[in-house]
Amino acid sequence: MTGPDLGPAEIAALRRRFPDSFRPAWRGRLLGALALAGLLALAGYALVRLDVSPARLLAGLSRLGEFSLLMLPPETGGRAWAFLQALAETLGIAFIGTLTAALLAFPVAFLAARNVVPNPFVHFAVRRGLDVMRSVDVLIWALIWINVVGLGPFAGALAIACADFGALGKLFSEAVETADAKAGEGVAASGGTALHRVRFGLIPAVLPVLGSQVLYFFESNTRSATIIGIVGAGGIGQYLSELIRVLELRQVAFLILMILVTVALIDAVSGRLRRALIGGAAR
């Protein structure tokens, strides 16, 4: 329900009473215009610096169309079973890496949460350690572990575990910090210790959220495990790298279809599980 329309006299009276409210915010508009101009100038410099041009883009799109035609129809080249084994290896890398990262991040997250460990030095040290771990991309971790343990899926699983440990630790700690404190306060009021407050107050409240995050990371790591396989960390990525190098594009198309179907199935299943976890927590 809206109020009555104001006439010219009422508006003029309001202008006299509150002149600042009717004065154009020229300073804010100027700062916004300067910020937008700065962003456009930075984008233009980046385009020139990176040698981006419409002509190269159009030429690349035409070549991409030629490559797409060469990929049809997809075929296995008589290696369907080997491809399925490599896909299973990729899923295993993603599963082991995600599970290891979640198990390691779970206890560390409580050390990084302010409402569990109030000591600022411990909190700062743990948070910065997690930042260091997650600031290194999974592909770089894969190259490091390949030089440490050798080629193969073990290096891939370690790479995903290291990259996800920092990210999951940060997300887990934020979930612990934002959890409802009433359950923990009830445990403390009934004579429970600080450990009891965490065990019976915080953990049951955050477990559905943590489980949902782990499922999302597993879905994402299925794609990451494919990428790190290209550098020798096992899985279907090794076949992709080899076949692209020798221009066996029909077999590449078959591998891409396998990956797309697998990711779609994992996305559907993990989406249902995430909704069930969050829905169960809400009820």
CSV table of C-alpha atoms in Angstrom, one decimal:
chain,number,residue,atom,x,y,z
A,1,MET,CA,0.0,0.0,0.0
A,2,THR,CA,1.6,3.3,-1.1
A,3,GLY,CA,1.1,6.8,0.3
A,4,PRO,CA,-0.6,9.7,-1.5
A,5,ASP,CA,1.2,11.3,-4.5
A,6,LEU,CA,3.1,14.5,-3.6
A,7,GLY,CA,2.4,17.7,-5.4
A,8,PRO,CA,4.9,20.3,-6.6
A,9,ALA,CA,4.5,22.3,-3.5
A,10,GLU,CA,5.2,19.4,-1.2
A,11,ILE,CA,8.2,18.4,-3.2
A,12,ALA,CA,9.6,21.9,-3.1
A,13,ALA,CA,9.1,22.0,0.7
A,14,LEU,CA,11.0,18.7,1.0
A,15,ARG,CA,13.8,20.1,-1.2
A,16,ARG,CA,14.1,23.1,1.2
A,17,ARG,CA,14.1,20.9,4.3
A,18,PHE,CA,16.5,18.2,3.0
A,19,PRO,CA,18.7,19.8,0.4
A,20,ASP,CA,21.4,17.2,0.7
A,21,SER,CA,19.0,14.4,-0.2
A,22,PHE,CA,18.1,16.0,-3.5
A,23,ARG,CA,21.6,17.1,-4.5
A,24,PRO,CA,23.2,14.9,-7.2
A,25,ALA,CA,26.0,12.7,-5.9
A,26,TRP,CA,28.5,14.0,-8.3
A,27,ARG,CA,31.5,12.7,-6.4
A,28,GLY,CA,30.2,9.1,-6.3
A,29,ARG,CA,29.3,9.2,-10.0
A,30,LEU,CA,32.7,10.6,-10.8
A,31,LEU,CA,34.5,7.9,-8.8
A,32,GLY,CA,32.3,5.2,-10.5
A,33,ALA,CA,33.1,6.6,-14.0
A,34,LEU,CA,36.8,6.7,-13.2
A,35,ALA,CA,36.8,3.1,-11.9
A,36,LEU,CA,34.9,1.9,-15.0
A,37,ALA,CA,37.4,3.8,-17.3
A,38,GLY,CA,40.3,2.3,-15.4
A,39,LEU,CA,38.9,-1.2,-15.9
A,40,LEU,CA,38.3,-0.6,-19.6
A,41,ALA,CA,41.8,0.7,-20.0
A,42,LEU,CA,43.3,-2.3,-18.2
A,43,ALA,CA,41.2,-4.6,-20.4
A,44,GLY,CA,42.4,-2.8,-23.5
A,45,TYR,CA,46.0,-3.1,-22.4
A,46,ALA,CA,45.6,-6.8,-21.7
A,47,LEU,CA,44.2,-7.4,-25.1
A,48,VAL,CA,47.1,-5.6,-26.8
A,49,ARG,CA,49.7,-7.2,-24.5
A,50,LEU,CA,48.3,-10.7,-25.2
A,51,ASP,CA,48.1,-10.1,-28.9
A,52,VAL,CA,44.3,-10.8,-29.0
A,53,SER,CA,42.8,-9.9,-32.4
A,54,PRO,CA,39.4,-10.6,-34.1
A,55,ALA,CA,41.2,-11.9,-37.2
A,56,ARG,CA,43.1,-14.5,-35.2
A,57,LEU,CA,39.9,-15.4,-33.4
A,58,LEU,CA,38.0,-15.9,-36.6
A,59,ALA,CA,40.8,-18.0,-38.1
A,60,GLY,CA,40.9,-20.1,-35.0
A,61,LEU,CA,37.1,-20.7,-35.1
A,62,SER,CA,37.3,-21.9,-38.7
A,63,ARG,CA,40.1,-24.3,-37.7
A,64,LEU,CA,38.0,-25.4,-34.8
A,65,GLY,CA,35.2,-26.3,-37.1
A,66,GLU,CA,37.6,-28.3,-39.3
A,67,PHE,CA,38.8,-30.2,-36.2
A,68,SER,CA,35.2,-30.9,-35.1
A,69,LEU,CA,34.4,-32.4,-38.5
A,70,LEU,CA,37.5,-34.6,-38.2
A,71,MET,CA,36.2,-35.9,-34.8
A,72,LEU,CA,33.1,-37.4,-36.4
A,73,PRO,CA,32.0,-40.1,-36.0
A,74,PRO,CA,33.6,-41.1,-32.6
A,75,GLU,CA,35.3,-44.4,-32.5
A,76,THR,CA,37.2,-46.6,-30.0
A,77,GLY,CA,39.9,-47.8,-32.3
A,78,GLY,CA,39.5,-51.2,-30.7
A,79,ARG,CA,40.5,-49.9,-27.2
A,80,ALA,CA,37.2,-49.5,-25.6
A,81,TRP,CA,38.1,-51.7,-22.6
A,82,ALA,CA,41.4,-49.8,-22.1
A,83,PHE,CA,39.5,-46.6,-22.2
A,84,LEU,CA,37.0,-47.8,-19.6
A,85,GLN,CA,39.9,-48.9,-17.3
A,86,ALA,CA,41.5,-45.5,-17.7
A,87,LEU,CA,38.2,-43.8,-16.8
A,88,ALA,CA,37.8,-46.0,-13.7
A,89,GLU,CA,41.4,-45.0,-12.8
A,90,THR,CA,40.4,-41.3,-13.1
A,91,LEU,CA,37.4,-41.8,-10.9
A,92,GLY,CA,39.6,-43.6,-8.4
A,93,ILE,CA,42.1,-40.7,-8.4
A,94,ALA,CA,39.3,-38.2,-7.8
A,95,PHE,CA,37.7,-40.3,-5.0
A,96,ILE,CA,40.9,-41.1,-3.1
A,97,GLY,CA,42.2,-37.6,-3.4
A,98,THR,CA,39.0,-36.0,-2.2
A,99,LEU,CA,38.5,-38.5,0.6
A,100,THR,CA,42.1,-38.0,1.8
A,101,ALA,CA,41.8,-34.2,1.7
A,102,ALA,CA,38.5,-34.3,3.6
A,103,LEU,CA,39.9,-36.6,6.3
A,104,LEU,CA,42.9,-34.3,6.8
A,105,ALA,CA,41.0,-31.1,6.6
A,106,PHE,CA,38.3,-32.1,9.1
A,107,PRO,CA,40.4,-31.9,12.3
A,108,VAL,CA,42.4,-29.0,11.1
A,109,ALA,CA,39.3,-26.9,10.4
A,110,PHE,CA,38.4,-26.9,14.1
A,111,LEU,CA,41.9,-25.5,14.8
A,112,ALA,CA,41.2,-22.7,12.3
A,113,ALA,CA,37.8,-21.8,13.7
A,114,ARG,CA,37.7,-18.9,16.1
A,115,ASN,CA,34.8,-20.2,18.1
A,116,VAL,CA,36.8,-23.4,18.9
A,117,VAL,CA,40.4,-22.2,19.3
A,118,PRO,CA,40.3,-18.6,20.4
A,119,ASN,CA,44.1,-18.3,20.5
A,120,PRO,CA,44.9,-15.8,17.7
A,121,PHE,CA,48.4,-17.2,17.0
A,122,VAL,CA,47.2,-20.8,16.4
A,123,HIS,CA,44.3,-19.5,14.4
A,124,PHE,CA,46.5,-17.3,12.2
A,125,ALA,CA,49.2,-20.0,11.7
A,126,VAL,CA,46.6,-22.6,10.7
A,127,ARG,CA,44.7,-20.3,8.3
A,128,ARG,CA,47.9,-19.2,6.6
A,129,GLY,CA,49.0,-22.8,6.2
A,130,LEU,CA,45.7,-23.6,4.5
A,131,ASP,CA,46.1,-20.6,2.3
A,132,VAL,CA,49.5,-21.8,1.2
A,133,MET,CA,48.2,-25.2,0.3
A,134,ARG,CA,45.2,-24.0,-1.7
A,135,SER,CA,47.2,-21.3,-3.5
A,136,VAL,CA,49.1,-23.9,-5.5
A,137,ASP,CA,47.1,-25.2,-8.4
A,138,VAL,CA,46.4,-29.0,-8.7
A,139,LEU,CA,48.4,-29.2,-11.9
A,140,ILE,CA,51.5,-27.8,-10.1
A,141,TRP,CA,51.0,-30.3,-7.3
A,142,ALA,CA,50.8,-33.0,-9.9
A,143,LEU,CA,54.1,-32.0,-11.4
A,144,ILE,CA,55.7,-31.9,-7.9
A,145,TRP,CA,54.4,-35.3,-6.9
A,146,ILE,CA,55.4,-36.9,-10.2
A,147,ASN,CA,59.0,-35.9,-9.5
A,148,VAL,CA,58.7,-37.3,-5.9
A,149,VAL,CA,56.8,-40.6,-6.3
A,150,GLY,CA,57.0,-41.1,-10.1
A,151,LEU,CA,54.4,-41.3,-12.9
A,152,GLY,CA,51.0,-42.8,-12.3
A,153,PRO,CA,47.7,-42.4,-10.4
A,154,PHE,CA,49.4,-42.3,-7.0
A,155,ALA,CA,50.9,-38.9,-7.9
A,156,GLY,CA,47.5,-37.7,-9.2
A,157,ALA,CA,45.7,-38.7,-6.0
A,158,LEU,CA,48.4,-36.9,-3.9
A,159,ALA,CA,48.1,-33.8,-6.0
A,160,ILE,CA,44.3,-33.6,-5.6
A,161,ALA,CA,44.6,-34.3,-1.9
A,162,CYS,CA,47.1,-31.4,-1.4
A,163,ALA,CA,45.1,-28.9,-3.5
A,164,ASP,CA,41.8,-29.8,-1.8
A,165,PHE,CA,43.2,-30.0,1.7
A,166,GLY,CA,43.7,-26.2,1.8
A,167,ALA,CA,40.3,-25.4,0.1
A,168,LEU,CA,38.3,-27.8,2.2
A,169,GLY,CA,40.0,-26.8,5.4
A,170,LYS,CA,39.0,-23.2,4.8
A,171,LEU,CA,35.4,-24.0,3.9
A,172,PHE,CA,35.1,-26.4,6.8
A,173,SER,CA,36.4,-23.8,9.3
A,174,GLU,CA,34.0,-21.2,8.0
A,175,ALA,CA,31.1,-23.7,8.4
A,176,VAL,CA,32.2,-24.4,12.0
A,177,GLU,CA,32.4,-20.6,12.7
A,178,THR,CA,28.9,-20.0,11.4
A,179,ALA,CA,27.3,-23.0,13.0
A,180,ASP,CA,24.5,-22.4,15.5
A,181,ALA,CA,26.0,-22.1,19.0
A,182,LYS,CA,22.9,-23.0,20.9
A,183,ALA,CA,23.6,-26.7,20.9
A,184,GLY,CA,27.1,-26.2,22.2
A,185,GLU,CA,25.9,-23.8,24.8
A,186,GLY,CA,23.4,-26.4,26.0
A,187,VAL,CA,26.1,-29.1,26.3
A,188,ALA,CA,28.3,-26.7,28.2
A,189,ALA,CA,25.4,-25.7,30.5
A,190,SER,CA,24.8,-29.4,31.3
A,191,GLY,CA,28.4,-29.7,32.5
A,192,GLY,CA,30.1,-30.8,29.3
A,193,THR,CA,33.7,-29.9,28.6
A,194,ALA,CA,35.0,-28.0,25.6
A,195,LEU,CA,35.6,-31.3,23.8
A,196,HIS,CA,32.1,-32.4,24.5
A,197,ARG,CA,30.8,-29.1,23.2
A,198,VAL,CA,32.6,-29.7,19.9
A,199,ARG,CA,31.7,-33.4,19.7
A,200,PHE,CA,28.0,-33.1,20.6
A,201,GLY,CA,27.2,-29.5,19.7
A,202,LEU,CA,29.2,-28.4,16.7
A,203,ILE,CA,30.0,-31.6,14.8
A,204,PRO,CA,26.3,-32.8,14.3
A,205,ALA,CA,25.4,-29.2,13.2
A,206,VAL,CA,28.1,-28.9,10.5
A,207,LEU,CA,28.3,-32.5,9.2
A,208,PRO,CA,25.6,-32.1,6.6
A,209,VAL,CA,27.2,-29.0,5.2
A,210,LEU,CA,30.7,-30.6,5.2
A,211,GLY,CA,29.3,-33.7,3.4
A,212,SER,CA,27.7,-31.5,0.8
A,213,GLN,CA,31.0,-29.7,0.2
A,214,VAL,CA,32.9,-32.9,-0.1
A,215,LEU,CA,30.4,-34.2,-2.7
A,216,TYR,CA,30.8,-31.0,-4.8
A,217,PHE,CA,34.6,-31.3,-4.6
A,218,PHE,CA,34.5,-35.0,-5.8
A,219,GLU,CA,32.4,-33.9,-8.8
A,220,SER,CA,34.9,-31.2,-9.6
A,221,ASN,CA,37.9,-33.4,-9.0
A,222,THR,CA,36.6,-35.8,-11.7
A,223,ARG,CA,37.5,-33.2,-14.2
A,224,SER,CA,40.7,-32.2,-12.5
A,225,ALA,CA,41.9,-35.8,-12.5
A,226,THR,CA,41.4,-35.8,-16.3
A,227,ILE,CA,43.6,-32.7,-16.6
A,228,ILE,CA,46.4,-33.9,-14.4
A,229,GLY,CA,46.5,-37.2,-16.3
A,230,ILE,CA,47.8,-35.2,-19.3
A,231,VAL,CA,51.1,-34.5,-17.4
A,232,GLY,CA,51.5,-38.2,-16.5
A,233,ALA,CA,49.5,-38.5,-13.3
A,234,GLY,CA,47.5,-41.5,-14.5
A,235,GLY,CA,43.9,-41.8,-15.7
A,236,ILE,CA,42.2,-41.1,-19.0
A,237,GLY,CA,44.1,-37.8,-19.4
A,238,GLN,CA,47.2,-39.8,-20.6
A,239,TYR,CA,45.2,-41.3,-23.5
A,240,LEU,CA,43.8,-37.8,-24.4
A,241,SER,CA,47.3,-36.3,-24.5
A,242,GLU,CA,48.7,-39.1,-26.7
A,243,LEU,CA,45.7,-39.2,-29.1
A,244,ILE,CA,45.6,-35.5,-29.6
A,245,ARG,CA,49.3,-35.5,-30.3
A,246,VAL,CA,49.0,-38.0,-33.1
A,247,LEU,CA,45.7,-36.5,-34.3
A,248,GLU,CA,43.5,-39.5,-33.7
A,249,LEU,CA,40.6,-37.2,-33.3
A,250,ARG,CA,37.8,-39.7,-33.6
A,251,GLN,CA,39.1,-41.6,-30.6
A,252,VAL,CA,39.5,-38.2,-28.8
A,253,ALA,CA,35.8,-37.5,-29.4
A,254,PHE,CA,34.9,-40.9,-27.9
A,255,LEU,CA,37.0,-40.1,-24.8
A,256,ILE,CA,35.4,-36.7,-24.5
A,257,LEU,CA,31.9,-38.3,-24.7
A,258,MET,CA,32.9,-40.8,-22.0
A,259,ILE,CA,34.0,-37.9,-19.7
A,260,LEU,CA,30.9,-35.9,-20.4
A,261,VAL,CA,28.5,-38.8,-19.6
A,262,THR,CA,30.5,-39.6,-16.5
A,263,VAL,CA,30.5,-36.1,-15.2
A,264,ALA,CA,26.8,-35.7,-15.9
A,265,LEU,CA,26.0,-38.9,-14.0
A,266,ILE,CA,28.2,-37.8,-11.0
A,267,ASP,CA,26.6,-34.4,-11.1
A,268,ALA,CA,23.1,-35.8,-11.0
A,269,VAL,CA,23.8,-38.3,-8.2
A,270,SER,CA,25.9,-35.8,-6.1
A,271,GLY,CA,23.2,-33.2,-6.6
A,272,ARG,CA,20.6,-35.4,-5.1
A,273,LEU,CA,22.8,-36.4,-2.2
A,274,ARG,CA,23.6,-32.8,-1.5
A,275,ARG,CA,20.0,-31.8,-1.4
A,276,ALA,CA,19.2,-34.8,0.8
A,277,LEU,CA,22.0,-33.8,3.2
A,278,ILE,CA,21.0,-30.1,3.4
A,279,GLY,CA,17.3,-30.9,3.5
A,280,GLY,CA,17.8,-33.4,6.3
A,281,ALA,CA,19.8,-30.7,8.2
A,282,ALA,CA,17.0,-28.2,7.7
A,283,ARG,CA,14.4,-30.5,9.0
